[in-house]
Amino acid sequence: MTTQTEPDERRAVLLIAKSAFAAAPHADMARIAGVTAEHRPDAVVRYAFTEQGTPSLKDALLALVGEGCSHVSIVPLVLPMEPGFQTWLQKVIRRWRNEDHRPWPEIAVTRHIAASPVMAALLEDLVASATSLDLAVDQKSLAEGSLVPDQKRRVLVCQGGPCNAAGADALWCHLRNEQQRLKLRTTGDGTMTAKSTCLGPCNLAPVLQVFPEGTYYGGVTEAAIDRIITEHLLGGRVVQDFAYEPTGRKQRLRIVAEQSPSTGE
Ligand code: FES
């Protein structure tokens, strides 16, 4: 299907998936983007990942802003979709737009993939394509065993409700991509990363915790993660601007307290 495009309009379609750890899923996304481009020759078609994989949603979106796109349609290829997905998307994009003062395109999000009227036909095709799995026990991997990692550092990224609503998924994506880019597993003391359930101080969302010190960081952004990597994980110094000590008293986000000491908004 094609649509008429005004001369000064530059439309984009941004396909988003959760994660890609290897080359094959990247190739899958590139293929789906190619098919989309064939059907939408009026639009630039890109893809991105929200949890891990390059480009991240933020990088892909900022690239489209830089290209002067007037409209971006985001297509979440995500199943199942969390109930708060759209709210999360709106919040993180709003934050990125507030940090970037270039003119931004109009951004729209398509309907949930499961709500598409062609879902039944797609499922019928998929069911017809089923092939048998080999279920024989893999004796080779049982015999090989596993190495116990010797990394000393671990970063827990909270994925509880308030942290996710504050953009924790996008932060996880940024941290994992930087972990891979900077080879953090084998640099310095070695850093492992993991998602966690609620870490406790929900009103400081998004929250992460760095071990072995157990340092809590609140109000974390992508820029804060860059500093935590350089100064804490690699330099051994806590980043005080984002760190919160256990004081025995309730604490508010310092940036919020600085902006509005009376209301906390
Ligand atoms: S949800 Fe993240 S600290 Fe509670």
Short mmCIF file of C-alpha atoms and ligand atoms in Angstrom, two decimals, residues 158 160-163 198-202 207, ligand 1:
data_model
loop_
_atom_site.label_atom_id
_atom_site.label_comp_id
_atom_site.label_asym_id
_atom_site.label_seq_id
_atom_site.Cartn_x
_atom_site.Cartn_y
_atom_site.Cartn_z
CA CYS A 158 15.49 -2.74 38.27
CA GLY A 160 9.83 -3.30 38.59
CA GLY A 161 6.72 -1.40 37.49
CA PRO A 162 7.76 2.17 38.51
CA CYS A 163 11.25 1.72 37.07
CA CYS A 198 11.97 -4.22 42.52
CA LEU A 199 15.14 -3.08 44.29
CA GLY A 200 13.23 -1.09 46.92
CA PRO A 201 13.45 2.72 46.45
CA CYS A 202 10.75 2.97 43.75
CA VAL A 207 17.05 2.57 39.81
S1 FES B 1 10.37 -0.68 40.90
FE1 FES B 1 12.46 -0.15 40.78
S2 FES B 1 13.01 0.21 42.83
FE2 FES B 1 10.97 -0.48 42.95
#
